[in-house]
JSON list of C-alpha atoms in Angstrom, two decimals:
[
{"chain": "A", "resi": 1, "resn": "MET", "atom": "CA", "xyz": [87.66, 96.46, 69.96]},
{"chain": "A", "resi": 2, "resn": "THR", "atom": "CA", "xyz": [87.59, 99.67, 72.40]},
{"chain": "A", "resi": 3, "resn": "SER", "atom": "CA", "xyz": [85.10, 98.67, 74.49]},
{"chain": "A", "resi": 4, "resn": "PHE", "atom": "CA", "xyz": [82.23, 101.77, 75.71]},
{"chain": "A", "resi": 5, "resn": "THR", "atom": "CA", "xyz": [83.84, 101.72, 78.90]},
{"chain": "A", "resi": 6, "resn": "GLN", "atom": "CA", "xyz": [87.03, 102.42, 78.05]},
{"chain": "A", "resi": 7, "resn": "ARG", "atom": "CA", "xyz": [85.87, 105.37, 75.88]},
{"chain": "A", "resi": 8, "resn": "TYR", "atom": "CA", "xyz": [83.82, 106.93, 78.23]},
{"chain": "A", "resi": 9, "resn": "ILE", "atom": "CA", "xyz": [86.15, 106.79, 80.89]},
{"chain": "A", "resi": 10, "resn": "SER", "atom": "CA", "xyz": [88.64, 108.21, 77.91]},
{"chain": "A", "resi": 11, "resn": "GLY", "atom": "CA", "xyz": [86.36, 111.48, 78.00]},
{"chain": "A", "resi": 12, "resn": "ASP", "atom": "CA", "xyz": [84.23, 110.67, 74.56]},
{"chain": "A", "resi": 13, "resn": "HIS", "atom": "CA", "xyz": [81.03, 110.72, 77.10]},
{"chain": "A", "resi": 14, "resn": "ASP", "atom": "CA", "xyz": [78.83, 112.19, 74.27]},
{"chain": "A", "resi": 15, "resn": "GLY", "atom": "CA", "xyz": [79.79, 109.65, 71.08]},
{"chain": "A", "resi": 16, "resn": "VAL", "atom": "CA", "xyz": [79.19, 106.70, 73.27]},
{"chain": "A", "resi": 17, "resn": "TRP", "atom": "CA", "xyz": [75.87, 107.48, 74.60]},
{"chain": "A", "resi": 18, "resn": "ALA", "atom": "CA", "xyz": [75.07, 108.60, 70.45]},
{"chain": "A", "resi": 19, "resn": "ASP", "atom": "CA", "xyz": [76.38, 105.01, 70.02]},
{"chain": "A", "resi": 20, "resn": "LEU", "atom": "CA", "xyz": [74.42, 102.88, 72.26]},
{"chain": "A", "resi": 21, "resn": "ARG", "atom": "CA", "xyz": [70.83, 104.78, 71.97]},
{"chain": "A", "resi": 22, "resn": "ARG", "atom": "CA", "xyz": [71.81, 103.38, 68.14]},
{"chain": "A", "resi": 23, "resn": "LEU", "atom": "CA", "xyz": [71.71, 99.81, 68.86]},
{"chain": "A", "resi": 24, "resn": "GLY", "atom": "CA", "xyz": [67.66, 100.53, 70.90]},
{"chain": "A", "resi": 25, "resn": "SER", "atom": "CA", "xyz": [67.73, 97.40, 72.68]},
{"chain": "A", "resi": 26, "resn": "VAL", "atom": "CA", "xyz": [71.06, 95.79, 74.21]},
{"chain": "A", "resi": 27, "resn": "PRO", "atom": "CA", "xyz": [72.43, 92.41, 73.39]},
{"chain": "A", "resi": 28, "resn": "ASP", "atom": "CA", "xyz": [73.37, 90.00, 76.03]},
{"chain": "A", "resi": 29, "resn": "ALA", "atom": "CA", "xyz": [76.49, 90.05, 74.76]},
{"chain": "A", "resi": 30, "resn": "LEU", "atom": "CA", "xyz": [77.46, 94.37, 75.25]},
{"chain": "A", "resi": 31, "resn": "ASP", "atom": "CA", "xyz": [75.14, 93.96, 78.96]},
{"chain": "A", "resi": 32, "resn": "GLU", "atom": "CA", "xyz": [78.08, 94.39, 81.34]},
{"chain": "A", "resi": 33, "resn": "ASP", "atom": "CA", "xyz": [80.12, 96.86, 79.39]},
{"chain": "A", "resi": 34, "resn": "CYS", "atom": "CA", "xyz": [76.56, 98.80, 78.34]},
{"chain": "A", "resi": 35, "resn": "ARG", "atom": "CA", "xyz": [75.77, 99.15, 82.41]},
{"chain": "A", "resi": 36, "resn": "ALA", "atom": "CA", "xyz": [79.49, 100.07, 83.16]},
{"chain": "A", "resi": 37, "resn": "VAL", "atom": "CA", "xyz": [78.48, 102.82, 80.88]},
{"chain": "A", "resi": 38, "resn": "ALA", "atom": "CA", "xyz": [75.49, 104.22, 82.59]},
{"chain": "A", "resi": 39, "resn": "PHE", "atom": "CA", "xyz": [77.71, 103.60, 85.71]},
{"chain": "A", "resi": 40, "resn": "ALA", "atom": "CA", "xyz": [80.48, 105.43, 84.96]},
{"chain": "A", "resi": 41, "resn": "THR", "atom": "CA", "xyz": [78.34, 108.06, 83.68]},
{"chain": "A", "resi": 42, "resn": "MET", "atom": "CA", "xyz": [75.89, 107.97, 86.96]},
{"chain": "A", "resi": 43, "resn": "GLN", "atom": "CA", "xyz": [79.16, 108.41, 89.42]},
{"chain": "A", "resi": 44, "resn": "ARG", "atom": "CA", "xyz": [80.04, 111.97, 87.34]},
{"chain": "A", "resi": 45, "resn": "VAL", "atom": "CA", "xyz": [76.34, 112.91, 87.72]},
{"chain": "A", "resi": 46, "resn": "ALA", "atom": "CA", "xyz": [76.51, 112.36, 91.72]},
{"chain": "A", "resi": 47, "resn": "ARG", "atom": "CA", "xyz": [78.93, 114.48, 91.80]},
{"chain": "A", "resi": 48, "resn": "HIS", "atom": "CA", "xyz": [77.78, 117.20, 90.31]},
{"chain": "A", "resi": 49, "resn": "VAL", "atom": "CA", "xyz": [73.72, 117.03, 92.30]},
{"chain": "A", "resi": 50, "resn": "ASP", "atom": "CA", "xyz": [76.64, 116.84, 94.99]},
{"chain": "A", "resi": 51, "resn": "ARG", "atom": "CA", "xyz": [78.52, 120.02, 94.28]},
{"chain": "A", "resi": 52, "resn": "LEU", "atom": "CA", "xyz": [74.95, 122.18, 92.74]},
{"chain": "A", "resi": 53, "resn": "ALA", "atom": "CA", "xyz": [73.13, 121.13, 96.33]},
{"chain": "A", "resi": 54, "resn": "GLU", "atom": "CA", "xyz": [76.07, 122.50, 98.10]},
{"chain": "A", "resi": 55, "resn": "GLN", "atom": "CA", "xyz": [76.29, 125.90, 95.98]},
{"chain": "A", "resi": 56, "resn": "LEU", "atom": "CA", "xyz": [72.23, 126.40, 95.94]},
{"chain": "A", "resi": 57, "resn": "THR", "atom": "CA", "xyz": [72.23, 125.54, 99.56]},
{"chain": "A", "resi": 58, "resn": "ASP", "atom": "CA", "xyz": [74.44, 128.62, 99.43]},
{"chain": "A", "resi": 59, "resn": "LEU", "atom": "CA", "xyz": [72.05, 130.66, 97.71]},
{"chain": "A", "resi": 60, "resn": "GLY", "atom": "CA", "xyz": [69.57, 129.91, 100.03]},
{"chain": "A", "resi": 61, "resn": "LEU", "atom": "CA", "xyz": [67.38, 127.99, 98.59]},
{"chain": "A", "resi": 62, "resn": "VAL", "atom": "CA", "xyz": [64.28, 126.65, 100.84]},
{"chain": "A", "resi": 63, "resn": "PRO", "atom": "CA", "xyz": [63.25, 123.30, 99.09]},
{"chain": "A", "resi": 64, "resn": "VAL", "atom": "CA", "xyz": [60.11, 121.61, 100.02]},
{"chain": "A", "resi": 65, "resn": "MET", "atom": "CA", "xyz": [61.78, 118.00, 99.99]},
{"chain": "A", "resi": 66, "resn": "PRO", "atom": "CA", "xyz": [64.90, 117.82, 101.31]},
{"chain": "A", "resi": 67, "resn": "ILE", "atom": "CA", "xyz": [67.70, 118.31, 98.51]},
{"chain": "A", "resi": 68, "resn": "ARG", "atom": "CA", "xyz": [69.60, 115.40, 99.37]},
{"chain": "A", "resi": 69, "resn": "GLU", "atom": "CA", "xyz": [69.18, 111.49, 100.16]},
{"chain": "A", "resi": 70, "resn": "PRO", "atom": "CA", "xyz": [72.17, 109.91, 99.23]},
{"chain": "A", "resi": 71, "resn": "VAL", "atom": "CA", "xyz": [71.75, 106.16, 98.13]},
{"chain": "A", "resi": 72, "resn": "THR", "atom": "CA", "xyz": [71.86, 103.65, 101.72]},
{"chain": "A", "resi": 73, "resn": "ALA", "atom": "CA", "xyz": [72.32, 100.16, 102.00]},
{"chain": "A", "resi": 74, "resn": "GLU", "atom": "CA", "xyz": [68.90, 99.62, 102.46]},
{"chain": "A", "resi": 75, "resn": "ASP", "atom": "CA", "xyz": [68.54, 100.95, 99.55]},
{"chain": "A", "resi": 76, "resn": "LEU", "atom": "CA", "xyz": [70.80, 98.82, 97.68]},
{"chain": "A", "resi": 77, "resn": "LYS", "atom": "CA", "xyz": [68.82, 95.43, 99.30]},
{"chain": "A", "resi": 78, "resn": "ASP", "atom": "CA", "xyz": [65.93, 96.75, 97.78]},
{"chain": "A", "resi": 79, "resn": "LEU", "atom": "CA", "xyz": [66.97, 97.79, 94.60]},
{"chain": "A", "resi": 80, "resn": "ASP", "atom": "CA", "xyz": [67.73, 94.04, 94.02]},
{"chain": "A", "resi": 81, "resn": "LEU", "atom": "CA", "xyz": [64.65, 93.30, 95.90]},
{"chain": "A", "resi": 82, "resn": "LEU", "atom": "CA", "xyz": [62.85, 95.29, 92.68]},
{"chain": "A", "resi": 83, "resn": "ARG", "atom": "CA", "xyz": [64.85, 94.19, 90.14]},
{"chain": "A", "resi": 84, "resn": "ALA", "atom": "CA", "xyz": [63.40, 90.95, 91.57]},
{"chain": "A", "resi": 85, "resn": "GLU", "atom": "CA", "xyz": [59.82, 92.08, 91.18]},
{"chain": "A", "resi": 86, "resn": "ILE", "atom": "CA", "xyz": [59.64, 94.11, 88.17]},
{"chain": "A", "resi": 87, "resn": "GLY", "atom": "CA", "xyz": [61.18, 91.50, 86.35]},
{"chain": "A", "resi": 88, "resn": "SER", "atom": "CA", "xyz": [63.64, 94.47, 85.42]},
{"chain": "A", "resi": 89, "resn": "VAL", "atom": "CA", "xyz": [65.11, 97.80, 85.90]},
{"chain": "A", "resi": 90, "resn": "PRO", "atom": "CA", "xyz": [66.34, 100.04, 82.85]},
{"chain": "A", "resi": 91, "resn": "PRO", "atom": "CA", "xyz": [70.09, 99.73, 83.26]},
{"chain": "A", "resi": 92, "resn": "ALA", "atom": "CA", "xyz": [70.58, 103.41, 83.19]},
{"chain": "A", "resi": 93, "resn": "LEU", "atom": "CA", "xyz": [67.95, 104.41, 86.16]},
{"chain": "A", "resi": 94, "resn": "ASP", "atom": "CA", "xyz": [69.50, 101.34, 88.01]},
{"chain": "A", "resi": 95, "resn": "ALA", "atom": "CA", "xyz": [72.47, 103.09, 88.36]},
{"chain": "A", "resi": 96, "resn": "CYS", "atom": "CA", "xyz": [71.08, 106.91, 88.68]},
{"chain": "A", "resi": 97, "resn": "PHE", "atom": "CA", "xyz": [69.33, 104.35, 92.22]},
{"chain": "A", "resi": 98, "resn": "ARG", "atom": "CA", "xyz": [72.76, 103.38, 93.40]},
{"chain": "A", "resi": 99, "resn": "GLN", "atom": "CA", "xyz": [75.00, 105.95, 92.37]},
{"chain": "A", "resi": 100, "resn": "VAL", "atom": "CA", "xyz": [72.84, 109.18, 92.87]},
{"chain": "A", "resi": 101, "resn": "GLY", "atom": "CA", "xyz": [69.67, 108.49, 94.89]},
{"chain": "A", "resi": 102, "resn": "GLY", "atom": "CA", "xyz": [67.60, 111.33, 95.13]},
{"chain": "A", "resi": 103, "resn": "ALA", "atom": "CA", "xyz": [67.83, 115.10, 94.58]},
{"chain": "A", "resi": 104, "resn": "TRP", "atom": "CA", "xyz": [64.84, 117.74, 94.93]},
{"chain": "A", "resi": 105, "resn": "PHE", "atom": "CA", "xyz": [65.86, 121.60, 93.55]},
{"chain": "A", "resi": 106, "resn": "ALA", "atom": "CA", "xyz": [62.79, 122.60, 93.59]},
{"chain": "A", "resi": 107, "resn": "GLY", "atom": "CA", "xyz": [61.57, 125.52, 96.42]},
{"chain": "A", "resi": 108, "resn": "ASP", "atom": "CA", "xyz": [62.50, 129.51, 96.80]},
{"chain": "A", "resi": 109, "resn": "CYS", "atom": "CA", "xyz": [65.09, 130.62, 95.85]},
{"chain": "A", "resi": 110, "resn": "PRO", "atom": "CA", "xyz": [65.04, 134.51, 95.64]},
{"chain": "A", "resi": 111, "resn": "ALA", "atom": "CA", "xyz": [68.49, 134.83, 94.19]},
{"chain": "A", "resi": 112, "resn": "LEU", "atom": "CA", "xyz": [67.32, 132.72, 91.30]},
{"chain": "A", "resi": 113, "resn": "SER", "atom": "CA", "xyz": [63.17, 134.15, 91.05]},
{"chain": "A", "resi": 114, "resn": "GLU", "atom": "CA", "xyz": [62.63, 130.68, 91.72]},
{"chain": "A", "resi": 115, "resn": "CYS", "atom": "CA", "xyz": [59.69, 130.26, 94.16]},
{"chain": "A", "resi": 116, "resn": "TYR", "atom": "CA", "xyz": [57.16, 126.68, 94.90]},
{"chain": "A", "resi": 117, "resn": "SER", "atom": "CA", "xyz": [55.53, 127.65, 97.92]},
{"chain": "A", "resi": 118, "resn": "ALA", "atom": "CA", "xyz": [55.71, 131.81, 97.87]},
{"chain": "A", "resi": 119, "resn": "GLY", "atom": "CA", "xyz": [53.91, 133.35, 95.63]},
{"chain": "A", "resi": 120, "resn": "SER", "atom": "CA", "xyz": [52.83, 132.61, 92.11]},
{"chain": "A", "resi": 121, "resn": "GLN", "atom": "CA", "xyz": [55.84, 131.51, 90.18]},
{"chain": "A", "resi": 122, "resn": "TYR", "atom": "CA", "xyz": [54.51, 132.77, 86.47]},
{"chain": "A", "resi": 123, "resn": "SER", "atom": "CA", "xyz": [54.89, 136.22, 88.31]},
{"chain": "A", "resi": 124, "resn": "ALA", "atom": "CA", "xyz": [57.94, 135.71, 89.51]},
{"chain": "A", "resi": 125, "resn": "ALA", "atom": "CA", "xyz": [59.98, 134.68, 85.99]},
{"chain": "A", "resi": 126, "resn": "PRO", "atom": "CA", "xyz": [59.42, 134.96, 82.81]},
{"chain": "A", "resi": 127, "resn": "ILE", "atom": "CA", "xyz": [60.70, 131.21, 82.25]},
{"chain": "A", "resi": 128, "resn": "LEU", "atom": "CA", "xyz": [59.18, 128.41, 84.14]},
{"chain": "A", "resi": 129, "resn": "PRO", "atom": "CA", "xyz": [62.78, 126.45, 85.60]},
{"chain": "A", "resi": 130, "resn": "ASP", "atom": "CA", "xyz": [62.95, 123.48, 85.30]},
{"chain": "A", "resi": 131, "resn": "PRO", "atom": "CA", "xyz": [65.46, 122.29, 88.56]},
{"chain": "A", "resi": 132, "resn": "LEU", "atom": "CA", "xyz": [66.55, 119.00, 89.17]},
{"chain": "A", "resi": 133, "resn": "VAL", "atom": "CA", "xyz": [64.32, 116.40, 90.32]},
{"chain": "A", "resi": 134, "resn": "LEU", "atom": "CA", "xyz": [65.35, 112.97, 90.96]},
{"chain": "A", "resi": 135, "resn": "PRO", "atom": "CA", "xyz": [63.66, 110.22, 92.75]},
{"chain": "A", "resi": 136, "resn": "THR", "atom": "CA", "xyz": [64.34, 107.80, 95.69]},
{"chain": "A", "resi": 137, "resn": "VAL", "atom": "CA", "xyz": [64.39, 104.13, 95.81]},
{"chain": "A", "resi": 138, "resn": "GLN", "atom": "CA", "xyz": [61.95, 104.61, 98.12]},
{"chain": "A", "resi": 139, "resn": "HIS", "atom": "CA", "xyz": [59.86, 106.36, 95.34]},
{"chain": "A", "resi": 140, "resn": "LEU", "atom": "CA", "xyz": [59.88, 103.45, 92.71]},
{"chain": "A", "resi": 141, "resn": "ARG", "atom": "CA", "xyz": [59.25, 101.07, 95.72]},
{"chain": "A", "resi": 142, "resn": "GLU", "atom": "CA", "xyz": [56.00, 103.39, 95.74]},
{"chain": "A", "resi": 143, "resn": "SER", "atom": "CA", "xyz": [54.88, 103.41, 92.15]},
{"chain": "A", "resi": 144, "resn": "TRP", "atom": "CA", "xyz": [55.96, 99.61, 91.87]},
{"chain": "A", "resi": 145, "resn": "GLY", "atom": "CA", "xyz": [52.78, 99.01, 95.16]},
{"chain": "A", "resi": 146, "resn": "ASP", "atom": "CA", "xyz": [50.62, 101.17, 93.68]},
{"chain": "A", "resi": 147, "resn": "TYR", "atom": "CA", "xyz": [50.86, 99.55, 90.47]},
{"chain": "A", "resi": 148, "resn": "GLN", "atom": "CA", "xyz": [50.39, 96.12, 91.87]},
{"chain": "A", "resi": 149, "resn": "ASP", "atom": "CA", "xyz": [47.07, 97.46, 93.63]},
{"chain": "A", "resi": 150, "resn": "ALA", "atom": "CA", "xyz": [45.46, 98.70, 89.99]},
{"chain": "A", "resi": 151, "resn": "VAL", "atom": "CA", "xyz": [47.14, 95.66, 88.65]},
{"chain": "A", "resi": 152, "resn": "GLU", "atom": "CA", "xyz": [44.71, 93.95, 91.31]},
{"chain": "A", "resi": 153, "resn": "ASP", "atom": "CA", "xyz": [42.06, 95.60, 91.02]},
{"chain": "A", "resi": 154, "resn": "ASP", "atom": "CA", "xyz": [41.62, 95.86, 87.09]},
{"chain": "A", "resi": 155, "resn": "PRO", "atom": "CA", "xyz": [44.46, 93.75, 85.47]},
{"chain": "A", "resi": 156, "resn": "GLU", "atom": "CA", "xyz": [43.84, 95.13, 82.20]},
{"chain": "A", "resi": 157, "resn": "VAL", "atom": "CA", "xyz": [46.16, 97.50, 83.08]},
{"chain": "A", "resi": 158, "resn": "GLY", "atom": "CA", "xyz": [49.05, 95.37, 83.44]},
{"chain": "A", "resi": 159, "resn": "GLU", "atom": "CA", "xyz": [48.45, 95.24, 79.61]},
{"chain": "A", "resi": 160, "resn": "ASP", "atom": "CA", "xyz": [50.46, 98.45, 79.13]},
{"chain": "A", "resi": 161, "resn": "GLY", "atom": "CA", "xyz": [53.00, 97.91, 81.59]},
{"chain": "A", "resi": 162, "resn": "PHE", "atom": "CA", "xyz": [55.16, 99.68, 84.17]},
{"chain": "A", "resi": 163, "resn": "PHE", "atom": "CA", "xyz": [55.56, 103.27, 83.36]},
{"chain": "A", "resi": 164, "resn": "PHE", "atom": "CA", "xyz": [57.40, 104.81, 86.75]},
{"chain": "A", "resi": 165, "resn": "ASP", "atom": "CA", "xyz": [56.73, 108.46, 87.42]},
{"chain": "A", "resi": 166, "resn": "PHE", "atom": "CA", "xyz": [60.51, 109.06, 87.01]},
{"chain": "A", "resi": 167, "resn": "ALA", "atom": "CA", "xyz": [60.19, 112.82, 87.40]},
{"chain": "A", "resi": 168, "resn": "PRO", "atom": "CA", "xyz": [57.32, 115.28, 88.01]},
{"chain": "A", "resi": 169, "resn": "ASP", "atom": "CA", "xyz": [57.19, 118.09, 84.56]},
{"chain": "A", "resi": 170, "resn": "GLU", "atom": "CA", "xyz": [58.38, 122.12, 85.05]},
{"chain": "A", "resi": 171, "resn": "LEU", "atom": "CA", "xyz": [54.68, 122.58, 85.24]},
{"chain": "A", "resi": 172, "resn": "HIS", "atom": "CA", "xyz": [54.84, 120.72, 88.66]},
{"chain": "A", "resi": 173, "resn": "LYS", "atom": "CA", "xyz": [58.16, 121.69, 89.52]},
{"chain": "A", "resi": 174, "resn": "ALA", "atom": "CA", "xyz": [56.57, 125.57, 89.76]},
{"chain": "A", "resi": 175, "resn": "ASN", "atom": "CA", "xyz": [53.94, 123.74, 92.07]},
{"chain": "A", "resi": 176, "resn": "ILE", "atom": "CA", "xyz": [50.98, 124.36, 89.42]},
{"chain": "A", "resi": 177, "resn": "SER", "atom": "CA", "xyz": [49.47, 121.54, 87.77]},
{"chain": "A", "resi": 178, "resn": "GLY", "atom": "CA", "xyz": [51.47, 119.18, 85.99]},
{"chain": "A", "resi": 179, "resn": "ALA", "atom": "CA", "xyz": [52.67, 115.92, 85.12]},
{"chain": "A", "resi": 180, "resn": "THR", "atom": "CA", "xyz": [55.33, 113.52, 85.80]},
{"chain": "A", "resi": 181, "resn": "HIS", "atom": "CA", "xyz": [57.84, 112.60, 82.82]},
{"chain": "A", "resi": 182, "resn": "GLU", "atom": "CA", "xyz": [58.08, 108.45, 82.86]},
{"chain": "A", "resi": 183, "resn": "ILE", "atom": "CA", "xyz": [60.00, 105.09, 82.38]},
{"chain": "A", "resi": 184, "resn": "ASP", "atom": "CA", "xyz": [59.01, 102.18, 80.98]},
{"chain": "A", "resi": 185, "resn": "VAL", "atom": "CA", "xyz": [60.19, 99.74, 83.02]},
{"chain": "A", "resi": 186, "resn": "THR", "atom": "CA", "xyz": [58.08, 96.28, 81.94]},
{"chain": "A", "resi": 187, "resn": "PRO", "atom": "CA", "xyz": [60.30, 94.22, 80.87]},
{"chain": "A", "resi": 188, "resn": "PRO", "atom": "CA", "xyz": [60.65, 92.95, 77.92]},
{"chain": "A", "resi": 189, "resn": "PRO", "atom": "CA", "xyz": [59.54, 89.87, 76.38]},
{"chain": "A", "resi": 190, "resn": "HIS", "atom": "CA", "xyz": [61.48, 86.43, 76.52]},
{"chain": "A", "resi": 191, "resn": "GLU", "atom": "CA", "xyz": [63.03, 85.60, 73.33]}
]
């Protein structure tokens, strides 16, 4: 049987991810293969994010946060510590932190009718843009710390698990009140 990784590298990107989603929980026997697919995927993502960051800068994007925060050796060490503290980090999220790092494409860019800090986003474009935002390991560290503090103050908070606020929604990215997209990072129960 051809591994998911071999299929992915051969170009069956959509098919592999469709098959992985159908798996639900990843069986231990496929864990390494699934992590390799996530790693290869995020290598592609990193190349495209760098290309987009360069092109957006050329278009005149003035970001409100650093447009790119590449992964550092210190980030990788902290991610390993966080994985041990949290109990797990989903493979695709782990690979994103290791390969891509942070990105913040929200900001002011007249060429794209995007205005985050200057004027009203509603009047600038009929549809709200939803620029790419990817968190850093530092953001995971801060979120984990906030969660631990909340559980210390109220142990019942921990009953729902740890949900990482991965990225702001399109309203937040338009500097309008909104919410965040969250990822459940709660470790699966031990069987």
